[in-house]
PDB file of C-alpha atoms in Angstrom:
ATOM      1  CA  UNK H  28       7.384   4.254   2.541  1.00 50.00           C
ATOM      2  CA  UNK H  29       6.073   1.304   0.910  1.00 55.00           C
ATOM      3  CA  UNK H  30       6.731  -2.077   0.667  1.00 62.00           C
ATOM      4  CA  UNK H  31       6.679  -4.228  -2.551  1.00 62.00           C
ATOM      5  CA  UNK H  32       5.147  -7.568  -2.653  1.00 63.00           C
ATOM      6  CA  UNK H  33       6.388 -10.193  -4.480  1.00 69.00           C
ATOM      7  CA  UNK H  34       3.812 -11.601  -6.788  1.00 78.00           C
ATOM      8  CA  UNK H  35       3.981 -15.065  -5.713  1.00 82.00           C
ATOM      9  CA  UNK H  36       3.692 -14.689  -2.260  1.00 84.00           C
ATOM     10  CA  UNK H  37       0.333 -12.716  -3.493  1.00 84.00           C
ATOM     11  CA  UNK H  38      -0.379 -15.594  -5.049  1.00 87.00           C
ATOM     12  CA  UNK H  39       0.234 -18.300  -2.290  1.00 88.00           C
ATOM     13  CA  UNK H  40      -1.828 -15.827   0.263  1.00 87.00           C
ATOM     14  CA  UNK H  41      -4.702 -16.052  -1.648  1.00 88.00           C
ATOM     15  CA  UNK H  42      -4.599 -19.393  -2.460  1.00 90.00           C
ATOM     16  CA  UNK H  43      -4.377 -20.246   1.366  1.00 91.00           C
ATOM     17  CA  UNK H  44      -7.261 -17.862   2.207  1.00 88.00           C
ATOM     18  CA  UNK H  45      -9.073 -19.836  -0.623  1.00 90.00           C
ATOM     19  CA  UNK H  46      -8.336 -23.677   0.739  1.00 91.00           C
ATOM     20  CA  UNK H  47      -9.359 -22.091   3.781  1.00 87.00           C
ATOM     21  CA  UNK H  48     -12.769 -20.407   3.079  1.00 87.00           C
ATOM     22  CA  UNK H  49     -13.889 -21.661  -0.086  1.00 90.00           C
ATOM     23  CA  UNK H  50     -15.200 -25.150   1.780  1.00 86.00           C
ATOM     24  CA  UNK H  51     -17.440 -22.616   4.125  1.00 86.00           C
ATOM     25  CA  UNK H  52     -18.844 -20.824   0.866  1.00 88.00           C
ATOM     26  CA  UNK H  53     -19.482 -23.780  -1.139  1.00 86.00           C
ATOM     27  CA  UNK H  54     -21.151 -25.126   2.497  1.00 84.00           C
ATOM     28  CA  UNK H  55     -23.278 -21.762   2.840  1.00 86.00           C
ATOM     29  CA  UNK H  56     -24.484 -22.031  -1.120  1.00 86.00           C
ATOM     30  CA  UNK H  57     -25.443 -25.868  -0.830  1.00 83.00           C
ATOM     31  CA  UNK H  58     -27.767 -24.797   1.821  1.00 84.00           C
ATOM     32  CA  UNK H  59     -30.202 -23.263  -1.040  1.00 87.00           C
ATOM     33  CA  UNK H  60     -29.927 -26.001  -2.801  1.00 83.00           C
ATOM     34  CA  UNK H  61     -33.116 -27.272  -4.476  1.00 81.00           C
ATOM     35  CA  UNK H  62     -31.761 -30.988  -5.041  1.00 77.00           C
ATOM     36  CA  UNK H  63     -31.844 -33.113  -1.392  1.00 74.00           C
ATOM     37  CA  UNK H  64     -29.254 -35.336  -2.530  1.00 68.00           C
ATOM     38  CA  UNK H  65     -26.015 -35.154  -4.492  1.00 59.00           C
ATOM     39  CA  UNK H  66     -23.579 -32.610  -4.688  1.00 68.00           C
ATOM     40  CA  UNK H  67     -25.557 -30.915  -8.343  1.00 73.00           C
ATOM     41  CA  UNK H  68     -26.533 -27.677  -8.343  1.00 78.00           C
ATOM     42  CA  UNK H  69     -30.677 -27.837  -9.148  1.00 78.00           C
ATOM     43  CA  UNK H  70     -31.458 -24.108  -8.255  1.00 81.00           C
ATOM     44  CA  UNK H  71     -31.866 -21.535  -5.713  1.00 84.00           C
ATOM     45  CA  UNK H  72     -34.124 -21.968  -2.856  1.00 84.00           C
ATOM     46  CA  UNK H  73     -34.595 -21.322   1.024  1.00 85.00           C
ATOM     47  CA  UNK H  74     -37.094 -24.118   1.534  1.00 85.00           C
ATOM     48  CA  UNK H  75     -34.507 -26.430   3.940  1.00 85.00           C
ATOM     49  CA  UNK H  76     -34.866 -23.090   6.642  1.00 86.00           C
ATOM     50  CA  UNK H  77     -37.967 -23.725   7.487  1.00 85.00           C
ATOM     51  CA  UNK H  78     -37.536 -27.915   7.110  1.00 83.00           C
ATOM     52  CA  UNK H  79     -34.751 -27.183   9.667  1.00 81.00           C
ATOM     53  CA  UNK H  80     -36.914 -25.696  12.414  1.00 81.00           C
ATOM     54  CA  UNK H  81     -39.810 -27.515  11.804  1.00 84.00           C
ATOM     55  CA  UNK H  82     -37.438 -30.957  13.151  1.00 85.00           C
ATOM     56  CA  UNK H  83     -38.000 -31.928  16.743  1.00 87.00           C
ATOM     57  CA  UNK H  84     -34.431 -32.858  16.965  1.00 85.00           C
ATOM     58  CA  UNK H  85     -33.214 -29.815  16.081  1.00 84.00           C
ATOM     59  CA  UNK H  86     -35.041 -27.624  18.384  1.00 86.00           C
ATOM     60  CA  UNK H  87     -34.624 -30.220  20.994  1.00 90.00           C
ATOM     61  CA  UNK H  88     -30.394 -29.990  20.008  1.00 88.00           C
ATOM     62  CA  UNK H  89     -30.736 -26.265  20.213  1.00 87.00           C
ATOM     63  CA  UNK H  90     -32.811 -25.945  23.280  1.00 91.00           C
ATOM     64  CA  UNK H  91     -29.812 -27.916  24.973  1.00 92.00           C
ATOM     65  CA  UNK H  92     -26.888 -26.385  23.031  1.00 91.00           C
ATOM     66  CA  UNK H  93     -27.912 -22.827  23.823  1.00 90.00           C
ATOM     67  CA  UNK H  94     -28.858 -23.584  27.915  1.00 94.00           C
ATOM     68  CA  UNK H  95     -25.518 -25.386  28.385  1.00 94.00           C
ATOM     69  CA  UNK H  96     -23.751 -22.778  26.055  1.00 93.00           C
ATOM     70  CA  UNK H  97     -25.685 -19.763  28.553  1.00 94.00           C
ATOM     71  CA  UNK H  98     -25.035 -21.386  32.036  1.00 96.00           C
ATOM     72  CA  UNK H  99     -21.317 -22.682  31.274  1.00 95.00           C
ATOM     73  CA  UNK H 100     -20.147 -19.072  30.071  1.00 95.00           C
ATOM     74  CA  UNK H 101     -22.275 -17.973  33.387  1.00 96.00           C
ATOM     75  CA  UNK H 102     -19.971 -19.668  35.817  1.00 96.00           C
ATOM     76  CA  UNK H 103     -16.525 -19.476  33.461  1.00 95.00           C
ATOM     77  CA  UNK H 104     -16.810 -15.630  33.044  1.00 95.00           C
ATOM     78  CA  UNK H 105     -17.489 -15.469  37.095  1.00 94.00           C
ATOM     79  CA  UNK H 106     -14.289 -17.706  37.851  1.00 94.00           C
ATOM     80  CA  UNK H 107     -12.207 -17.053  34.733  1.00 93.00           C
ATOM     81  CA  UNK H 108     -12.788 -13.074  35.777  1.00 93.00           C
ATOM     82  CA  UNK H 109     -11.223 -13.487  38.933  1.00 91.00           C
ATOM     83  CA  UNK H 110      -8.851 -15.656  37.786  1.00 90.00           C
ATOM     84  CA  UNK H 111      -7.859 -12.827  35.469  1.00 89.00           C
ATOM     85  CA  UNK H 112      -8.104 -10.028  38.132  1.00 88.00           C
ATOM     86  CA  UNK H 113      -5.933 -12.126  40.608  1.00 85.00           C
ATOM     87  CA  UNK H 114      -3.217 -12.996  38.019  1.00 83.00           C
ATOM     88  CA  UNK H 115      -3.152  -8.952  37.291  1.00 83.00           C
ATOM     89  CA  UNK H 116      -3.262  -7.472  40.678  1.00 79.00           C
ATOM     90  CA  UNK H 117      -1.093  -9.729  42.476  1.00 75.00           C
ATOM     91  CA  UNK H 118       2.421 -10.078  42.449  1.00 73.00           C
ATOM     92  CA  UNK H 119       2.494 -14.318  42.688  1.00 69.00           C
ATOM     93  CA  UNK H 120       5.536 -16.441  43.754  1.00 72.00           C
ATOM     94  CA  UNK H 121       4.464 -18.898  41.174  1.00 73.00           C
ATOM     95  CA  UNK H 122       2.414 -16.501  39.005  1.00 72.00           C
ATOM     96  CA  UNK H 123       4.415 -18.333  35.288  1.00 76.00           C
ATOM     97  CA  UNK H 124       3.694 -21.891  36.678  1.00 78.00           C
ATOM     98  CA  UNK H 125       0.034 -21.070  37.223  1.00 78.00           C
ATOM     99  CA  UNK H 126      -0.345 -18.934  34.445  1.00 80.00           C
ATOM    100  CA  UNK H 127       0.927 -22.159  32.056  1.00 80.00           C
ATOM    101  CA  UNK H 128      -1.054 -24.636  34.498  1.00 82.00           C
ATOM    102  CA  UNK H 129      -4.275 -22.012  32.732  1.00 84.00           C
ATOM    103  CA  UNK H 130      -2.825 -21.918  29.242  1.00 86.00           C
ATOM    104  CA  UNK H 131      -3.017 -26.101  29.793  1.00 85.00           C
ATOM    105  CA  UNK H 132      -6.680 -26.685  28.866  1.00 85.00           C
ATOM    106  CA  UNK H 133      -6.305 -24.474  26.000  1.00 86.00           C
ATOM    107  CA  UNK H 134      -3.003 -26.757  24.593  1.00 87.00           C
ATOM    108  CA  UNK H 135      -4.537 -30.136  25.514  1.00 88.00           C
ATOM    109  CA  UNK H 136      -6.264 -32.000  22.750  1.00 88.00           C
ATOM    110  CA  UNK H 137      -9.598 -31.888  22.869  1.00 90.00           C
ATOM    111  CA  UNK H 138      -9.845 -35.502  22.645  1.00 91.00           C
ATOM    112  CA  UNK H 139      -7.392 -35.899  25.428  1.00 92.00           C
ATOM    113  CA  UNK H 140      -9.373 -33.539  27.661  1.00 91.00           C
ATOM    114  CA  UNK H 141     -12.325 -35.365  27.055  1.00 91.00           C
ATOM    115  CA  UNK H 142     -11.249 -38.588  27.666  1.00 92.00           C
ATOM    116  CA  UNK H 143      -9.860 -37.792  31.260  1.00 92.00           C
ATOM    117  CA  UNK H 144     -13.062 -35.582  31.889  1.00 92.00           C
ATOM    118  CA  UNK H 145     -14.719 -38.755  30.794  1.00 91.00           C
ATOM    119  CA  UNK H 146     -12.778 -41.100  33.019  1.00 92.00           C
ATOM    120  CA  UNK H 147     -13.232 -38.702  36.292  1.00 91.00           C
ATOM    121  CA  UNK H 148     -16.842 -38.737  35.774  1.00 91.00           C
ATOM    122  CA  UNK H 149     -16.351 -42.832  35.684  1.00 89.00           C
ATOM    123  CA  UNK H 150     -14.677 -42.321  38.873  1.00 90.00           C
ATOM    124  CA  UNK H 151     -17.014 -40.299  40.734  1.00 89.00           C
ATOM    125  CA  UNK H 152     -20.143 -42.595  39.495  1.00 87.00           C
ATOM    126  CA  UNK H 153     -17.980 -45.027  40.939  1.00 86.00           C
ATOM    127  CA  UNK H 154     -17.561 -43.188  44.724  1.00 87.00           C
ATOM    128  CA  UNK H 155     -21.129 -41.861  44.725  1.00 87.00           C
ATOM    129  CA  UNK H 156     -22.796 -45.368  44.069  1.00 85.00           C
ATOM    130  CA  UNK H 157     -21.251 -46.489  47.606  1.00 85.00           C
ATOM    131  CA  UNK H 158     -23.371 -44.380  49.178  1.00 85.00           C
ATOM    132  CA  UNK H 159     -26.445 -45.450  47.289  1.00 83.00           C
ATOM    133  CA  UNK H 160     -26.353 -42.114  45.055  1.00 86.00           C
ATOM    134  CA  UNK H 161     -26.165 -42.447  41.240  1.00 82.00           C
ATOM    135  CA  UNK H 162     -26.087 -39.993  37.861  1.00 83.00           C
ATOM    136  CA  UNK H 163     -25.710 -40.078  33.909  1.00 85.00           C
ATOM    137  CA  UNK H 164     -23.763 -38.287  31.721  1.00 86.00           C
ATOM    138  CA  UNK H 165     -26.306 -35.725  30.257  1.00 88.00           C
ATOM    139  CA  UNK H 166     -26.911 -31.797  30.684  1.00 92.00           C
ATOM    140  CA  UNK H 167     -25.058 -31.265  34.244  1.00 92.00           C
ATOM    141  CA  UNK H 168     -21.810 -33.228  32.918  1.00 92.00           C
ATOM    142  CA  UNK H 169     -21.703 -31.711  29.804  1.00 94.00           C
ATOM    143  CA  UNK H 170     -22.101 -28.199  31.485  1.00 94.00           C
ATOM    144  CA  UNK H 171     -18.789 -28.401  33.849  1.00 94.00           C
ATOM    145  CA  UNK H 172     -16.930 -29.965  30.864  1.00 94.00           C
ATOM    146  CA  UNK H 173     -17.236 -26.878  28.885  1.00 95.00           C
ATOM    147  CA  UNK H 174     -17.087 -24.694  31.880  1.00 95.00           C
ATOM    148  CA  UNK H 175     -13.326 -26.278  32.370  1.00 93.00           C
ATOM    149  CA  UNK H 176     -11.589 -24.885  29.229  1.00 92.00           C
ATOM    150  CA  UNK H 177     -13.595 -21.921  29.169  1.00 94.00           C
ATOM    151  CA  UNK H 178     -12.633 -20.662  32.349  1.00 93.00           C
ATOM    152  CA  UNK H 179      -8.804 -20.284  30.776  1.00 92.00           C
ATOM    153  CA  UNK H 180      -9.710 -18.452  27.875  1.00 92.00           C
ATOM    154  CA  UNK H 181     -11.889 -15.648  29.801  1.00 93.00           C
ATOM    155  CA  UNK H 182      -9.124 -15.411  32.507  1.00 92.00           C
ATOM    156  CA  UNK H 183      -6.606 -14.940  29.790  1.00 90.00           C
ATOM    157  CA  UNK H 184      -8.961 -12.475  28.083  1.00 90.00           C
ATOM    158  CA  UNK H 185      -9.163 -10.467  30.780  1.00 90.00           C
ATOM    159  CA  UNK H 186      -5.671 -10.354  31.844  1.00 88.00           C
ATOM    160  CA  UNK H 187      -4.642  -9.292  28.808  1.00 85.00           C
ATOM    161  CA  UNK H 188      -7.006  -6.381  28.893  1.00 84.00           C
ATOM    162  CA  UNK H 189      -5.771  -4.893  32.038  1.00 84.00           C
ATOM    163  CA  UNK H 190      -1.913  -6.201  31.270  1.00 81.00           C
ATOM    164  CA  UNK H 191      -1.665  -2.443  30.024  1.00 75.00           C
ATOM    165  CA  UNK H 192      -2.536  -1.050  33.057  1.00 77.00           C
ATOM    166  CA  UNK H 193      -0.471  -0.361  36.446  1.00 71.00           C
ATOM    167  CA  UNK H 194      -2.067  -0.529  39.690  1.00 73.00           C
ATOM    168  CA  UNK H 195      -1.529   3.736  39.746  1.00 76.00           C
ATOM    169  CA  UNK H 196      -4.811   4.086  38.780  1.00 77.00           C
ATOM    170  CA  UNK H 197      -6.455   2.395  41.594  1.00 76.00           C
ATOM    171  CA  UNK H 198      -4.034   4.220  44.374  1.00 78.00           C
ATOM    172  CA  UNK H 199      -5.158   7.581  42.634  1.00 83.00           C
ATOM    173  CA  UNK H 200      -9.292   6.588  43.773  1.00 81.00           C
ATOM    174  CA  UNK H 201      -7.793   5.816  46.875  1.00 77.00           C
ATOM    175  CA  UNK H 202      -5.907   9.083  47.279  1.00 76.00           C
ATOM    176  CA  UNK H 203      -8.883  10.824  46.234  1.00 79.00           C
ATOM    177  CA  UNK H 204     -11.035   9.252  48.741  1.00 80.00           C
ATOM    178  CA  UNK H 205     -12.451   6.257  47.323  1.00 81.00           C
ATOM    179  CA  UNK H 206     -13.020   3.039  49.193  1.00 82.00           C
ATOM    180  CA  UNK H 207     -11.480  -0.171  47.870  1.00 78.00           C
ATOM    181  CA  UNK H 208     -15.045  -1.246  46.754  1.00 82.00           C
ATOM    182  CA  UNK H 209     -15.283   1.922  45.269  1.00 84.00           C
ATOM    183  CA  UNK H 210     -12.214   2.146  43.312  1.00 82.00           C
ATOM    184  CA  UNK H 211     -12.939  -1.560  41.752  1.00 81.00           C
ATOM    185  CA  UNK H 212     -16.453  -0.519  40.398  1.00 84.00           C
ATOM    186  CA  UNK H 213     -15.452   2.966  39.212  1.00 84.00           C
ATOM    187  CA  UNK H 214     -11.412   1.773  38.217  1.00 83.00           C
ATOM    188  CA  UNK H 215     -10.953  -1.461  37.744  1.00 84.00           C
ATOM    189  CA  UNK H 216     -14.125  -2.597  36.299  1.00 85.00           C
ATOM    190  CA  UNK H 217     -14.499  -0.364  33.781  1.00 85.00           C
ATOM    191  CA  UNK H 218     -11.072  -0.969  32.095  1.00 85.00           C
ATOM    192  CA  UNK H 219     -11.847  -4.830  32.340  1.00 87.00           C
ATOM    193  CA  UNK H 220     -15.283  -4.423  30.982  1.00 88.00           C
ATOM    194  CA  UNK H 221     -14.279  -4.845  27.812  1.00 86.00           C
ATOM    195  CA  UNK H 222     -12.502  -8.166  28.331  1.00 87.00           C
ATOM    196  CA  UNK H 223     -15.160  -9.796  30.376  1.00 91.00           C
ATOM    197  CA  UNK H 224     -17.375  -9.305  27.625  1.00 90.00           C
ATOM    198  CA  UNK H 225     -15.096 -10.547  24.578  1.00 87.00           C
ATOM    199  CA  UNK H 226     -14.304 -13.278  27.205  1.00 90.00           C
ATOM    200  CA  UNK H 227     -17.569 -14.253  27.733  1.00 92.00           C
ATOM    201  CA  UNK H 228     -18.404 -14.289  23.793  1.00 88.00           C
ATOM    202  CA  UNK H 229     -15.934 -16.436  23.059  1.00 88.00           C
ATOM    203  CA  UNK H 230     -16.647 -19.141  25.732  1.00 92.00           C
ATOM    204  CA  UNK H 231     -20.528 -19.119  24.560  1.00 91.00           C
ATOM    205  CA  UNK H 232     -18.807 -18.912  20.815  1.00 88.00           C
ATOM    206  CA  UNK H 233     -16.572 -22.236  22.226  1.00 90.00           C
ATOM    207  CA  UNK H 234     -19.382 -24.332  23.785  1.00 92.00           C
ATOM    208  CA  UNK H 235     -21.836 -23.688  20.961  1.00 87.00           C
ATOM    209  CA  UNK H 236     -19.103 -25.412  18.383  1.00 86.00           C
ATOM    210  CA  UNK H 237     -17.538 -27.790  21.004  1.00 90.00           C
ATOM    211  CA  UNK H 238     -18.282 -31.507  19.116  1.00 91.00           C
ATOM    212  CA  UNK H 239     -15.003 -33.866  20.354  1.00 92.00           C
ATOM    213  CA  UNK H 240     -15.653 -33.046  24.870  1.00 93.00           C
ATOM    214  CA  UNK H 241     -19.534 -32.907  24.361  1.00 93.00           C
ATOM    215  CA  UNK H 242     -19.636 -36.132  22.794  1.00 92.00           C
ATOM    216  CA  UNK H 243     -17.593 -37.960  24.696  1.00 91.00           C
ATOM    217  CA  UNK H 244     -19.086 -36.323  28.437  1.00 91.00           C
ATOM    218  CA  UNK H 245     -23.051 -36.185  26.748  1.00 88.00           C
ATOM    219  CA  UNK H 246     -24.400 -39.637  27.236  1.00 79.00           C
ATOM    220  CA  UNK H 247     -26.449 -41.511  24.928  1.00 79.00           C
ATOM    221  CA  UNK H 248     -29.535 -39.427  25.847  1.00 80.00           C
ATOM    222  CA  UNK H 249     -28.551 -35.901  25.450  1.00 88.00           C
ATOM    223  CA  UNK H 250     -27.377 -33.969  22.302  1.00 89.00           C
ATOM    224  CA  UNK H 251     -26.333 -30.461  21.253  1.00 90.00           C
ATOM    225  CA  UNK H 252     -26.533 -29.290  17.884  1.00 87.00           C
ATOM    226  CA  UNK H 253     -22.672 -30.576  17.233  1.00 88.00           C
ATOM    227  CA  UNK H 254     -23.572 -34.067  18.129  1.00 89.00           C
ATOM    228  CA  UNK H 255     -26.805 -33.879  16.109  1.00 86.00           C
ATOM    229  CA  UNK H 256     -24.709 -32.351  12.989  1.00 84.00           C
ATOM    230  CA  UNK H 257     -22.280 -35.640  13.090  1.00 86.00           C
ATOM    231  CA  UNK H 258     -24.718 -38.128  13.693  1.00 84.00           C
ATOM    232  CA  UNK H 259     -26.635 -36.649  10.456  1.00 80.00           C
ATOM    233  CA  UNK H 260     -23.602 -36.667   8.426  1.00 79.00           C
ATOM    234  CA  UNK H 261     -23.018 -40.409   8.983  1.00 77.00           C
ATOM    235  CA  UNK H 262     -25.791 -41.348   6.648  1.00 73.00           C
ATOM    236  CA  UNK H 263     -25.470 -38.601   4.531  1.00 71.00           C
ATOM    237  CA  UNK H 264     -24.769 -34.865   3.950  1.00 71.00           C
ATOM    238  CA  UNK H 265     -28.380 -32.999   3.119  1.00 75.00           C
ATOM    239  CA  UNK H 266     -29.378 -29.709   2.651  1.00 79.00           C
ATOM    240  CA  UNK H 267     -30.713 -29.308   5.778  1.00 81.00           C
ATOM    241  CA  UNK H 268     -27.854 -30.308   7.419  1.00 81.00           C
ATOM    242  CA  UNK H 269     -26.107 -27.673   5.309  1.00 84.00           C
ATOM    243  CA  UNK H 270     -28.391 -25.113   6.710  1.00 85.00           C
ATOM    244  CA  UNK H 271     -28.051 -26.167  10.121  1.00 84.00           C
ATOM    245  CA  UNK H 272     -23.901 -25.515   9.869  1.00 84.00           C
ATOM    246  CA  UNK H 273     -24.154 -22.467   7.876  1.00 87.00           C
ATOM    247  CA  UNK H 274     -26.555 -21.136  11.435  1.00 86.00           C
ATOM    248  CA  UNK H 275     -23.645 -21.887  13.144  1.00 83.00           C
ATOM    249  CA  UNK H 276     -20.821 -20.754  11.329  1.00 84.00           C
ATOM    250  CA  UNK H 277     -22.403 -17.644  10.801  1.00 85.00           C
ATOM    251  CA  UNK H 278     -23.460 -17.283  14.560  1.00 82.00           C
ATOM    252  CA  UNK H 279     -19.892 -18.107  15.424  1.00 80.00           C
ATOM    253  CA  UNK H 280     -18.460 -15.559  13.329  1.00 83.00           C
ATOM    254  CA  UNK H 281     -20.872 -12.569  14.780  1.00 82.00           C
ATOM    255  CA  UNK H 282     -19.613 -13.426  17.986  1.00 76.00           C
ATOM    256  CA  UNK H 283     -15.605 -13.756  16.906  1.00 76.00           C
ATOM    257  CA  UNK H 284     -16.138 -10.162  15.209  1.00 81.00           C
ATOM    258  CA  UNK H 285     -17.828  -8.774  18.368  1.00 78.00           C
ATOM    259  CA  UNK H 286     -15.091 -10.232  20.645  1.00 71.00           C
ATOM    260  CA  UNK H 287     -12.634  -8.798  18.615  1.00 73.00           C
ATOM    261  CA  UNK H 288     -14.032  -5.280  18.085  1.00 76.00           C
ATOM    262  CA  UNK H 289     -14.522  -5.409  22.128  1.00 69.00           C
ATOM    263  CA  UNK H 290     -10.495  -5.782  22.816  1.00 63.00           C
ATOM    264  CA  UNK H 291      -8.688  -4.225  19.953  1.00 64.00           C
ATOM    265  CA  UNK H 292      -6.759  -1.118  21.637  1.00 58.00           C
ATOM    266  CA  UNK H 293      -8.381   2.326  20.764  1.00 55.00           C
ATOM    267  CA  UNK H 294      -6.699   5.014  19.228  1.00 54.00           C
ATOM    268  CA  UNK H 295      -5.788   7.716  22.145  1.00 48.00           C
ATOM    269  CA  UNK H 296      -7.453  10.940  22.021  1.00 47.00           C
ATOM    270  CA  UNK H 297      -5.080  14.260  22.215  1.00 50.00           C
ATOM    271  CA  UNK H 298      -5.057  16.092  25.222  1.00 46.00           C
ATOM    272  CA  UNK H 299      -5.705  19.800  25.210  1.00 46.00           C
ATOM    273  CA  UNK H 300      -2.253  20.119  25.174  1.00 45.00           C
ATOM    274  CA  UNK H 301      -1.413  18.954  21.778  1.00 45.00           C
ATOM    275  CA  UNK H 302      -4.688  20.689  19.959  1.00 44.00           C
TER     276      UNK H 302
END
């Protein structure tokens, strides 16, 4: 059977996919644009590429978005794995108030979470300078910011991978011999493969494009490309600039579609019953 559409709720879809996407296209085509300033089309070129990488800045923003990006999903796909694996295996007295105490960092605004991530580190410089030890906000700050709301979004990840899956599986290894290490690696590792991976994409996907928490953690001395982006914008929107977010949104996309592809639920296969 099939279903009819009404014509204006055609209508009203695509005009809300085009308020939404139309800014990105008309952002990805003003990044060939031959004219440096203004908002006039003066033809085609890909000339503010290579004026993009050839900035010390931006290399300099990249080298420091990508390592913090690299060693923050590092650490939250460790502890937001577990997480995951703990909240799916274990039958928890307050498994709902933990599980929304994880869905917290996710619902907080990100300007909230930065300020209080912002006034703990105040704290701490605070407590550490009695005993004649001292830091700045810079790469290591910046680093366990993003590592705190990444760490929900991997652990959610993967327990919604395995939600699908009983513990049956694992007490069949062990029936059939296996040890416990044994029936994690060959069991339970394989089936949350999968959403350890599409975890860990989106937490690098999240830190590259984090602006609001890295700015307000970073310092005055240390930018990622985010920071650099807004700080360009302030005296003006060029086509390098342009470039530079196009990079990113098409980076960030790649990843989204990977993540995606890596936890959608496969079709079964028939058994050799039903062929």
């Amino acid at each position: 059977m099939t279903r009819r559409t009404h014509p204006l709720l055609s209508v009203w879809a695509w005009l809300t996919f085009a308020f939404l996407y139309l800014p990105i296209l008309v952002l990805i085509a003003f990044s060939f644009n031959d004219s440096k300033f203004g908002a006039t089309w003066a033809g085609f070129t890909t000339k503010w590429y290579g004026v993009l990488f050839a900035r010390e800045d931006v290399r300099a923003a990249l080298v420091n978005t990508l390592t913090v990006a690299a060693l923050s999903t590092l650490v939250s796909t460790a502890l937001g794995t577990l997480v995951g694996l703990g909240l799916w295996r274990y039958t928890l007295k307050y498994r709902t108030a933990l599980t929304a105490l994880l869905v917290l960092p996710i619902v907080i605004p990100d300007v909230v979470l930065g300020v209080m991530l912002l006034m703990f580190y105040a704290l701490l410089r605070g407590a550490l300078e009695r005993f004649g030890w001292t830091y700045e906000n810079g790469f290591w700050t910046v680093t366990l910011a993003h590592v705190t709301f990444q760490i929900s979004y991997v652990a959610l990840t993967v327990r919604s991978r395995l939600a699908g899956y009983g513990r049956e599986l694992e007490e069949a290894a062990h029936d059939l011999g296996a040890s416990s290490t044994q029936a994690f690696w060959k069991v339970t590792f394989p089936l949350a493969r999968p959403g350890i991976l599409a975890g860990a994409l989106l937490a690098f996907t999240l830190s590259l494009d984090d602006f609001v928490v890295t700015y307000l953690t970073s310092g005055s001395g240390f930018r990622t490309l985010p920071v650099l982006i807004y700080t360009a914008v302030r005296k003006g929107v060029t086509p390098d600039i342009n470039a530079l977010s196009t990079l990113l949104v098409l980076f960030t996309v790649g990843a989204l579609v990977v993540s995606y592809l890596l936890v959608r639920p496969r079709p079964a296969h028939p058994g050799p019953e039903s062929r």
